[in-house]
Amino acid sequence: MQRLFPLTAALASSALLLTACGGSDSSGAAGSGESGAAVEEATVGISQFVEHPSLDAAREGFLAALEEGGYTEGENLTVDFQNASGDQGTSTSIASNLAGSDADLVLAVATPSAQGVAQAVTDRPVLFTAVTDPVEAGLVESLENPGGNVTGTTDMNPVAEQIALIKQLDPEAKSVGIIYSSGETNSQVQVEMAKEAAAEEGLEVVEKAVTNTSEVAQAAESFDTDAIYVPTDNKVVSGLEAVISAAEAKQIPLVAGEGDSVERGALITKGIDYEKLGRQTGEMAVRILAEGADPATMPVESQEETELVINMQAAERMGVEVPQELQDSAAQVIE
C-alpha cells in the first residue's frame, strides 16, 4: 500500500485522537453505539450531486457506520436522501430544502452539493464526503481546523502516481488526454495536479472541458493521444462508458481516478476505497450526534492507503499489455 498524499501526518494523529474520545451514557437514550455514548433518535439529510458507483458507495458506507454506531434507519434514524442528478440548480434547491428541514445533521456527497449545503445550512452540523479540496472549495478554513459547522472527508487521490501509470504501461507514450467538467472545483484542482505530473513524465496534456454528461462522448472521441485520464469528476464519471468505448476504439489505455471506474471498464488506477471513505464520514457523524463533537474542531479526514486496481479484460479490449510487475503489485486484478 502507498500513502495517499501529504495531507499532513497530523490529520492521522488527530483522527486517532478523535476516535479515542468517547462519551458516557445518559438517561433517556434510545440505545448506545460501540463507543458507549448515548444514542437517541436522529434525522439526517443527505444531498448527493449525482448517483454513480463511487458516490453511492460513499453514501452506503456512511449509513453503515451510523448503524454500527447505534443509529438504524427505520428505528431511531430517519434519512432524507435527495439526489440532484448532476444539476447545479437542483443541488441548490436541495440545500435550501434541507436548511428548512428538521435534520439534526446534513451530509453532502461531492463538491457541488457540499458547496450548496455549506452556504444554506449554517445552524447545525454539516459533513461532506467525496470532496477533493475542501479549502479550495471554500468549505473549511483549514484541514486541521475547519472553524465552522462544516467538516468531513476528502477523496484527494494520488494524481501524480495515477499519471505515472501511463508511462509504466507504455514507456513510449508522449501525450495524455484529460476530460473534466469546467464547473467542478474538484476537477480543476486535479487537472492542475495532473498537468504538473505529466510535465514531470514528459507527457503533453490535451484538455477537453465539458459542461454536462452529454458532451463526454464527443470529447473522448476527439482525442489523438497515447492515453486518456479521467479524474474523480462527477459528470464525466457519470458518462464513463463513452470514454471506455473511445479508449477501446483508439486502442489506448484509460487511467481512472478511482477503483469503481476500473470495475466499470477503465484499465487501471491507484486510488481510494469510497465505501471506506463513507464509513469514516459516518464515524464522524456518530461522534457528533452521540458524543456532541464540534465540527469546528474536527479535522478533515483522509484515507491514508491507496490500492492499485487493474482490469485485465479492459486491457485486452484496449490492446494494452500490462507489465507483470504492475499485476504483481496490484491489490485487485479483475480477470
mmCIF file of C-alpha atoms in Angstrom:
data_model
loop_
_atom_site.group_PDB
_atom_site.id
_atom_site.type_symbol
_atom_site.label_atom_id
_atom_site.label_comp_id
_atom_site.label_asym_id
_atom_site.label_seq_id
_atom_site.Cartn_x
_atom_site.Cartn_y
_atom_site.Cartn_z
ATOM 1 C CA MET A 1 0.000 0.000 0.000
ATOM 2 C CA GLN A 2 1.092 3.561 -0.650
ATOM 3 C CA ARG A 3 0.387 6.751 1.246
ATOM 4 C CA LEU A 4 -2.414 8.771 -0.334
ATOM 5 C CA PHE A 5 -0.799 12.207 -0.276
ATOM 6 C CA PRO A 6 0.954 14.510 2.221
ATOM 7 C CA LEU A 7 -2.227 15.973 3.642
ATOM 8 C CA THR A 8 -0.151 16.079 6.832
ATOM 9 C CA ALA A 9 0.616 13.377 9.305
ATOM 10 C CA ALA A 10 -1.184 15.474 11.865
ATOM 11 C CA LEU A 11 -4.501 14.587 10.263
ATOM 12 C CA ALA A 12 -3.992 10.943 11.007
ATOM 13 C CA SER A 13 -2.989 11.743 14.587
ATOM 14 C CA SER A 14 -5.989 13.982 15.043
ATOM 15 C CA ALA A 15 -8.292 11.323 13.655
ATOM 16 C CA LEU A 16 -6.902 8.794 16.133
ATOM 17 C CA LEU A 17 -7.393 11.193 18.992
ATOM 18 C CA LEU A 18 -10.958 11.865 17.940
ATOM 19 C CA THR A 19 -11.700 8.177 17.598
ATOM 20 C CA ALA A 20 -10.359 7.595 21.082
ATOM 21 C CA CYS A 21 -12.733 10.160 22.569
ATOM 22 C CA GLY A 22 -15.845 8.576 23.977
ATOM 23 C CA GLY A 23 -18.998 9.745 25.694
ATOM 24 C CA SER A 24 -20.871 8.409 28.680
ATOM 25 C CA ASP A 25 -24.404 7.033 28.743
ATOM 26 C CA SER A 26 -27.197 9.388 29.728
ATOM 27 C CA SER A 27 -30.702 8.600 30.864
ATOM 28 C CA GLY A 28 -33.453 8.512 28.268
ATOM 29 C CA ALA A 29 -31.189 7.247 25.457
ATOM 30 C CA ALA A 30 -32.805 5.050 22.846
ATOM 31 C CA GLY A 31 -29.677 2.873 22.601
ATOM 32 C CA SER A 32 -25.904 3.069 22.545
ATOM 33 C CA GLY A 33 -23.191 2.743 19.962
ATOM 34 C CA GLU A 34 -19.946 0.813 20.183
ATOM 35 C CA SER A 35 -18.319 3.746 21.977
ATOM 36 C CA GLY A 36 -20.871 3.510 24.776
ATOM 37 C CA ALA A 37 -22.052 7.064 24.108
ATOM 38 C CA ALA A 38 -25.734 7.920 24.348
ATOM 39 C CA VAL A 39 -27.677 7.298 21.154
ATOM 40 C CA GLU A 40 -31.060 8.928 20.714
ATOM 41 C CA GLU A 41 -33.283 9.393 17.692
ATOM 42 C CA ALA A 42 -31.819 11.411 14.847
ATOM 43 C CA THR A 43 -32.737 12.746 11.428
ATOM 44 C CA VAL A 44 -30.045 13.008 8.777
ATOM 45 C CA GLY A 45 -30.454 14.847 5.487
ATOM 46 C CA ILE A 46 -28.320 13.756 2.530
ATOM 47 C CA SER A 47 -27.641 15.845 -0.572
ATOM 48 C CA GLN A 48 -25.863 13.890 -3.326
ATOM 49 C CA PHE A 49 -24.841 15.635 -6.526
ATOM 50 C CA VAL A 50 -25.288 12.640 -8.815
ATOM 51 C CA GLU A 51 -25.656 8.890 -8.493
ATOM 52 C CA HIS A 52 -22.732 6.812 -9.726
ATOM 53 C CA PRO A 53 -20.920 3.860 -8.090
ATOM 54 C CA SER A 54 -18.266 5.814 -6.164
ATOM 55 C CA LEU A 55 -20.643 8.362 -4.652
ATOM 56 C CA ASP A 56 -23.238 5.669 -3.961
ATOM 57 C CA ALA A 57 -20.575 3.618 -2.164
ATOM 58 C CA ALA A 58 -19.622 6.632 -0.029
ATOM 59 C CA ARG A 59 -23.258 7.159 0.965
ATOM 60 C CA GLU A 60 -23.755 3.482 1.742
ATOM 61 C CA GLY A 61 -20.582 3.403 3.835
ATOM 62 C CA PHE A 62 -21.800 6.463 5.749
ATOM 63 C CA LEU A 63 -25.108 4.796 6.601
ATOM 64 C CA ALA A 64 -23.357 1.548 7.536
ATOM 65 C CA ALA A 65 -21.151 3.391 10.022
ATOM 66 C CA LEU A 66 -24.192 5.117 11.501
ATOM 67 C CA GLU A 67 -25.843 1.739 12.031
ATOM 68 C CA GLU A 68 -22.706 0.371 13.636
ATOM 69 C CA GLY A 69 -22.776 3.416 15.916
ATOM 70 C CA GLY A 70 -26.309 2.643 17.053
ATOM 71 C CA TYR A 71 -28.394 4.551 14.501
ATOM 72 C CA THR A 72 -30.623 2.224 12.483
ATOM 73 C CA GLU A 73 -32.729 3.578 9.650
ATOM 74 C CA GLY A 74 -36.406 2.918 10.289
ATOM 75 C CA GLU A 75 -35.874 2.577 14.024
ATOM 76 C CA ASN A 76 -34.117 5.546 15.613
ATOM 77 C CA LEU A 77 -32.778 7.073 12.399
ATOM 78 C CA THR A 78 -34.701 8.969 9.718
ATOM 79 C CA VAL A 79 -32.849 9.566 6.445
ATOM 80 C CA ASP A 80 -33.915 12.233 3.951
ATOM 81 C CA PHE A 81 -31.948 11.392 0.782
ATOM 82 C CA GLN A 82 -32.113 13.819 -2.146
ATOM 83 C CA ASN A 83 -30.264 13.443 -5.460
ATOM 84 C CA ALA A 84 -29.505 16.425 -7.723
ATOM 85 C CA SER A 85 -28.937 14.222 -10.799
ATOM 86 C CA GLY A 86 -25.894 16.300 -11.717
ATOM 87 C CA ASP A 87 -27.804 19.583 -11.974
ATOM 88 C CA GLN A 88 -26.382 22.534 -10.059
ATOM 89 C CA GLY A 89 -29.726 24.328 -9.827
ATOM 90 C CA THR A 90 -31.349 21.246 -8.341
ATOM 91 C CA SER A 91 -28.456 20.906 -5.930
ATOM 92 C CA THR A 92 -29.004 24.466 -4.726
ATOM 93 C CA SER A 93 -32.728 23.801 -4.236
ATOM 94 C CA ILE A 94 -31.969 20.665 -2.245
ATOM 95 C CA ALA A 95 -29.646 22.654 0.007
ATOM 96 C CA SER A 96 -32.418 25.193 0.645
ATOM 97 C CA ASN A 97 -34.873 22.403 1.420
ATOM 98 C CA LEU A 98 -32.501 20.837 3.904
ATOM 99 C CA ALA A 99 -31.889 24.216 5.543
ATOM 100 C CA GLY A 100 -35.601 24.392 6.282
ATOM 101 C CA SER A 101 -35.893 20.787 7.433
ATOM 102 C CA ASP A 102 -35.671 19.293 10.905
ATOM 103 C CA ALA A 103 -32.481 17.354 10.115
ATOM 104 C CA ASP A 104 -30.076 17.106 13.044
ATOM 105 C CA LEU A 105 -27.136 16.726 10.671
ATOM 106 C CA VAL A 106 -26.673 17.081 6.911
ATOM 107 C CA LEU A 107 -24.336 15.027 4.720
ATOM 108 C CA ALA A 108 -23.235 16.428 1.356
ATOM 109 C CA VAL A 109 -21.816 13.955 -1.158
ATOM 110 C CA ALA A 110 -19.452 15.525 -3.748
ATOM 111 C CA THR A 111 -18.106 19.060 -4.011
ATOM 112 C CA PRO A 112 -21.018 20.838 -5.771
ATOM 113 C CA SER A 113 -23.503 19.550 -3.199
ATOM 114 C CA ALA A 114 -21.151 20.389 -0.345
ATOM 115 C CA GLN A 115 -20.756 23.982 -1.540
ATOM 116 C CA GLY A 116 -24.524 24.463 -1.752
ATOM 117 C CA VAL A 117 -25.220 22.884 1.627
ATOM 118 C CA ALA A 118 -22.428 24.791 3.356
ATOM 119 C CA GLN A 119 -23.921 28.084 2.188
ATOM 120 C CA ALA A 120 -27.508 27.210 3.058
ATOM 121 C CA VAL A 121 -27.189 25.198 6.282
ATOM 122 C CA THR A 122 -25.442 27.224 8.948
ATOM 123 C CA ASP A 123 -27.302 26.317 12.148
ATOM 124 C CA ARG A 124 -26.412 22.613 12.539
ATOM 125 C CA PRO A 125 -23.557 20.227 11.758
ATOM 126 C CA VAL A 126 -22.716 19.579 8.096
ATOM 127 C CA LEU A 127 -20.452 16.763 6.930
ATOM 128 C CA PHE A 128 -19.094 16.271 3.434
ATOM 129 C CA THR A 129 -17.522 13.320 1.670
ATOM 130 C CA ALA A 130 -16.016 12.780 -1.786
ATOM 131 C CA VAL A 131 -14.669 16.350 -1.825
ATOM 132 C CA THR A 132 -11.214 16.717 -3.343
ATOM 133 C CA ASP A 133 -10.033 20.049 -1.914
ATOM 134 C CA PRO A 134 -12.273 21.381 0.892
ATOM 135 C CA VAL A 135 -10.178 24.525 1.350
ATOM 136 C CA GLU A 136 -10.167 25.483 -2.343
ATOM 137 C CA ALA A 137 -13.912 24.761 -2.449
ATOM 138 C CA GLY A 138 -14.468 27.241 0.381
ATOM 139 C CA LEU A 139 -15.890 24.668 2.780
ATOM 140 C CA VAL A 140 -13.401 24.966 5.646
ATOM 141 C CA GLU A 141 -10.834 27.465 6.875
ATOM 142 C CA SER A 142 -8.166 24.774 7.009
ATOM 143 C CA LEU A 143 -7.929 20.991 7.025
ATOM 144 C CA GLU A 144 -6.692 20.973 10.622
ATOM 145 C CA ASN A 145 -9.196 23.499 11.974
ATOM 146 C CA PRO A 146 -12.390 23.745 9.878
ATOM 147 C CA GLY A 147 -13.591 26.608 12.044
ATOM 148 C CA GLY A 148 -17.350 26.468 11.404
ATOM 149 C CA ASN A 149 -20.185 23.972 11.303
ATOM 150 C CA VAL A 150 -18.713 22.050 8.351
ATOM 151 C CA THR A 151 -16.134 19.244 8.211
ATOM 152 C CA GLY A 152 -15.820 15.813 6.630
ATOM 153 C CA THR A 153 -13.594 13.621 4.476
ATOM 154 C CA THR A 154 -11.572 14.355 1.355
ATOM 155 C CA ASP A 155 -11.184 11.993 -1.592
ATOM 156 C CA MET A 156 -7.973 13.588 -2.837
ATOM 157 C CA ASN A 157 -6.257 10.940 -4.909
ATOM 158 C CA PRO A 158 -2.558 10.415 -5.695
ATOM 159 C CA VAL A 159 -2.907 12.126 -9.068
ATOM 160 C CA ALA A 160 0.833 12.102 -9.785
ATOM 161 C CA GLU A 161 1.001 8.352 -9.213
ATOM 162 C CA GLN A 162 -2.006 7.847 -11.461
ATOM 163 C CA ILE A 163 -0.396 9.826 -14.291
ATOM 164 C CA ALA A 164 2.834 7.878 -13.780
ATOM 165 C CA LEU A 165 0.906 4.697 -14.590
ATOM 166 C CA ILE A 166 0.715 5.854 -18.230
ATOM 167 C CA LYS A 167 4.484 5.602 -18.641
ATOM 168 C CA GLN A 168 4.558 2.321 -16.745
ATOM 169 C CA LEU A 169 2.066 0.909 -19.233
ATOM 170 C CA ASP A 170 3.737 2.463 -22.275
ATOM 171 C CA PRO A 171 7.237 3.942 -21.839
ATOM 172 C CA GLU A 172 6.946 5.416 -25.336
ATOM 173 C CA ALA A 173 3.779 7.403 -24.540
ATOM 174 C CA LYS A 174 4.070 11.085 -25.418
ATOM 175 C CA SER A 175 0.626 12.523 -24.657
ATOM 176 C CA VAL A 176 -2.462 12.144 -22.481
ATOM 177 C CA GLY A 177 -5.991 13.439 -22.960
ATOM 178 C CA ILE A 178 -7.870 14.652 -19.883
ATOM 179 C CA ILE A 179 -11.634 15.123 -19.743
ATOM 180 C CA TYR A 180 -13.136 17.166 -16.927
ATOM 181 C CA SER A 181 -16.119 19.295 -16.018
ATOM 182 C CA SER A 182 -15.385 23.016 -16.207
ATOM 183 C CA GLY A 183 -17.886 23.714 -13.434
ATOM 184 C CA GLU A 184 -16.418 21.423 -10.777
ATOM 185 C CA THR A 185 -13.764 22.879 -8.465
ATOM 186 C CA ASN A 186 -12.574 19.398 -7.522
ATOM 187 C CA SER A 187 -11.860 18.598 -11.165
ATOM 188 C CA GLN A 188 -9.985 21.818 -11.823
ATOM 189 C CA VAL A 189 -7.716 21.085 -8.859
ATOM 190 C CA GLN A 190 -6.977 17.583 -10.141
ATOM 191 C CA VAL A 191 -6.332 18.763 -13.689
ATOM 192 C CA GLU A 192 -3.709 21.229 -12.473
ATOM 193 C CA MET A 193 -2.059 18.462 -10.468
ATOM 194 C CA ALA A 194 -2.217 16.147 -13.496
ATOM 195 C CA LYS A 195 -0.590 18.749 -15.724
ATOM 196 C CA GLU A 196 2.304 19.141 -13.294
ATOM 197 C CA ALA A 197 2.706 15.367 -13.044
ATOM 198 C CA ALA A 198 2.517 14.956 -16.820
ATOM 199 C CA ALA A 199 5.278 17.518 -17.299
ATOM 200 C CA GLU A 200 7.471 15.504 -14.940
ATOM 201 C CA GLU A 201 6.747 12.390 -17.012
ATOM 202 C CA GLY A 202 7.408 14.149 -20.308
ATOM 203 C CA LEU A 203 3.764 13.898 -21.389
ATOM 204 C CA GLU A 204 1.911 16.531 -23.371
ATOM 205 C CA VAL A 205 -1.565 17.227 -21.974
ATOM 206 C CA VAL A 206 -4.600 17.754 -24.190
ATOM 207 C CA GLU A 207 -7.560 19.076 -22.173
ATOM 208 C CA LYS A 208 -11.228 18.724 -23.014
ATOM 209 C CA ALA A 209 -13.675 20.529 -20.727
ATOM 210 C CA VAL A 210 -17.364 19.588 -20.712
ATOM 211 C CA THR A 211 -20.359 21.274 -19.128
ATOM 212 C CA ASN A 212 -22.603 18.222 -18.898
ATOM 213 C CA THR A 213 -22.519 14.450 -19.298
ATOM 214 C CA SER A 214 -23.937 14.547 -22.815
ATOM 215 C CA GLU A 215 -20.705 16.171 -24.063
ATOM 216 C CA VAL A 216 -18.420 13.444 -22.725
ATOM 217 C CA ALA A 217 -18.615 11.127 -25.748
ATOM 218 C CA GLN A 218 -17.643 13.820 -28.261
ATOM 219 C CA ALA A 219 -14.755 14.978 -26.072
ATOM 220 C CA ALA A 220 -13.399 11.446 -25.681
ATOM 221 C CA GLU A 221 -13.698 10.653 -29.372
ATOM 222 C CA SER A 222 -11.789 13.815 -30.318
ATOM 223 C CA PHE A 223 -8.559 12.784 -28.596
ATOM 224 C CA ASP A 224 -5.497 11.893 -30.661
ATOM 225 C CA THR A 225 -3.346 10.964 -27.680
ATOM 226 C CA ASP A 226 -1.492 7.938 -26.315
ATOM 227 C CA ALA A 227 -3.726 7.627 -23.240
ATOM 228 C CA ILE A 228 -6.810 9.111 -21.591
ATOM 229 C CA TYR A 229 -7.084 10.161 -17.948
ATOM 230 C CA VAL A 230 -10.358 10.742 -16.124
ATOM 231 C CA PRO A 231 -10.127 12.345 -12.652
ATOM 232 C CA THR A 232 -12.808 11.924 -9.999
ATOM 233 C CA ASP A 233 -15.142 14.191 -11.954
ATOM 234 C CA ASN A 234 -18.822 13.573 -11.268
ATOM 235 C CA LYS A 235 -20.218 14.470 -14.685
ATOM 236 C CA VAL A 236 -17.516 12.646 -16.626
ATOM 237 C CA VAL A 237 -17.708 9.530 -14.445
ATOM 238 C CA SER A 238 -21.482 9.523 -14.969
ATOM 239 C CA GLY A 239 -20.765 9.193 -18.697
ATOM 240 C CA LEU A 240 -17.746 6.918 -18.311
ATOM 241 C CA GLU A 241 -18.986 4.261 -20.729
ATOM 242 C CA ALA A 242 -18.477 6.707 -23.606
ATOM 243 C CA VAL A 243 -14.855 7.248 -22.567
ATOM 244 C CA ILE A 244 -14.314 3.498 -22.254
ATOM 245 C CA SER A 245 -15.661 2.993 -25.773
ATOM 246 C CA ALA A 246 -13.352 5.682 -27.148
ATOM 247 C CA ALA A 247 -10.292 4.163 -25.458
ATOM 248 C CA GLU A 248 -11.167 0.740 -26.839
ATOM 249 C CA ALA A 249 -11.682 2.111 -30.349
ATOM 250 C CA LYS A 250 -8.385 4.011 -30.228
ATOM 251 C CA GLN A 251 -6.544 1.100 -28.580
ATOM 252 C CA ILE A 252 -5.102 3.265 -25.811
ATOM 253 C CA PRO A 253 -5.179 2.908 -22.009
ATOM 254 C CA LEU A 254 -7.801 4.658 -19.892
ATOM 255 C CA VAL A 255 -6.476 5.605 -16.460
ATOM 256 C CA ALA A 256 -9.177 6.440 -13.919
ATOM 257 C CA GLY A 257 -9.248 8.390 -10.677
ATOM 258 C CA GLU A 258 -10.892 5.643 -8.616
ATOM 259 C CA GLY A 259 -11.489 1.902 -8.451
ATOM 260 C CA ASP A 260 -15.189 1.830 -9.270
ATOM 261 C CA SER A 261 -14.404 3.229 -12.724
ATOM 262 C CA VAL A 262 -11.917 0.403 -13.274
ATOM 263 C CA GLU A 263 -14.569 -2.131 -12.326
ATOM 264 C CA ARG A 264 -16.828 -0.494 -14.915
ATOM 265 C CA GLY A 265 -14.232 -0.867 -17.676
ATOM 266 C CA ALA A 266 -11.378 1.623 -17.270
ATOM 267 C CA LEU A 267 -7.978 -0.070 -17.307
ATOM 268 C CA ILE A 268 -6.154 0.980 -14.165
ATOM 269 C CA THR A 269 -5.979 3.272 -11.139
ATOM 270 C CA LYS A 270 -4.231 3.779 -7.867
ATOM 271 C CA GLY A 271 -6.891 5.231 -5.639
ATOM 272 C CA ILE A 272 -9.022 5.112 -2.532
ATOM 273 C CA ASP A 273 -11.993 2.997 -1.465
ATOM 274 C CA TYR A 274 -15.130 5.168 -1.428
ATOM 275 C CA GLU A 275 -17.109 2.822 0.794
ATOM 276 C CA LYS A 276 -14.370 3.086 3.420
ATOM 277 C CA LEU A 277 -14.281 6.862 2.958
ATOM 278 C CA GLY A 278 -18.017 6.993 3.588
ATOM 279 C CA ARG A 279 -17.573 4.901 6.711
ATOM 280 C CA GLN A 280 -15.010 7.393 8.019
ATOM 281 C CA THR A 281 -17.548 10.146 7.486
ATOM 282 C CA GLY A 282 -20.238 8.105 9.243
ATOM 283 C CA GLU A 283 -17.965 7.595 12.221
ATOM 284 C CA MET A 284 -17.541 11.361 12.394
ATOM 285 C CA ALA A 285 -21.344 11.691 12.331
ATOM 286 C CA VAL A 286 -21.673 9.321 15.293
ATOM 287 C CA ARG A 287 -19.186 11.391 17.266
ATOM 288 C CA ILE A 288 -21.245 14.491 16.543
ATOM 289 C CA LEU A 289 -24.688 13.003 17.163
ATOM 290 C CA ALA A 290 -23.931 10.741 20.121
ATOM 291 C CA GLU A 291 -20.988 12.471 21.758
ATOM 292 C CA GLY A 292 -21.551 16.132 20.952
ATOM 293 C CA ALA A 293 -18.321 16.616 18.994
ATOM 294 C CA ASP A 294 -17.930 20.070 17.419
ATOM 295 C CA PRO A 295 -17.318 20.161 13.619
ATOM 296 C CA ALA A 296 -15.289 23.352 14.054
ATOM 297 C CA THR A 297 -12.534 21.427 15.826
ATOM 298 C CA MET A 298 -12.805 18.113 13.927
ATOM 299 C CA PRO A 299 -10.010 17.949 11.327
ATOM 300 C CA VAL A 300 -10.899 16.974 7.791
ATOM 301 C CA GLU A 301 -10.020 13.300 7.448
ATOM 302 C CA SER A 302 -8.459 11.466 4.518
ATOM 303 C CA GLN A 303 -7.830 7.872 3.561
ATOM 304 C CA GLU A 304 -4.194 7.058 4.170
ATOM 305 C CA GLU A 305 -3.913 3.977 1.988
ATOM 306 C CA THR A 306 -4.492 3.568 -1.720
ATOM 307 C CA GLU A 307 -4.874 0.440 -3.825
ATOM 308 C CA LEU A 308 -3.669 -0.404 -7.306
ATOM 309 C CA VAL A 309 -6.582 -1.860 -9.280
ATOM 310 C CA ILE A 310 -6.218 -3.338 -12.783
ATOM 311 C CA ASN A 311 -8.898 -4.572 -15.163
ATOM 312 C CA MET A 312 -7.257 -7.174 -17.407
ATOM 313 C CA GLN A 313 -10.387 -7.547 -19.530
ATOM 314 C CA ALA A 314 -10.229 -3.818 -20.260
ATOM 315 C CA ALA A 315 -6.528 -4.135 -21.051
ATOM 316 C CA GLU A 316 -7.323 -6.768 -23.672
ATOM 317 C CA ARG A 317 -10.094 -4.679 -25.211
ATOM 318 C CA MET A 318 -7.797 -1.630 -25.332
ATOM 319 C CA GLY A 319 -4.901 -3.615 -26.790
ATOM 320 C CA VAL A 320 -2.642 -2.815 -23.840
ATOM 321 C CA GLU A 321 -0.106 -5.217 -22.371
ATOM 322 C CA VAL A 322 0.121 -4.724 -18.620
ATOM 323 C CA PRO A 323 3.642 -5.367 -17.259
ATOM 324 C CA GLN A 324 3.795 -8.335 -14.895
ATOM 325 C CA GLU A 325 5.355 -6.208 -12.144
ATOM 326 C CA LEU A 326 2.265 -3.996 -12.138
ATOM 327 C CA GLN A 327 -0.001 -7.026 -11.949
ATOM 328 C CA ASP A 328 2.048 -8.452 -9.091
ATOM 329 C CA SER A 329 1.814 -5.225 -7.090
ATOM 330 C CA ALA A 330 -1.942 -4.752 -7.574
ATOM 331 C CA ALA A 331 -4.336 -5.100 -4.663
ATOM 332 C CA GLN A 332 -7.046 -6.161 -7.095
ATOM 333 C CA VAL A 333 -6.768 -7.667 -10.573
ATOM 334 C CA ILE A 334 -10.046 -8.037 -12.440
ATOM 335 C CA GLU A 335 -9.680 -11.016 -14.770
#
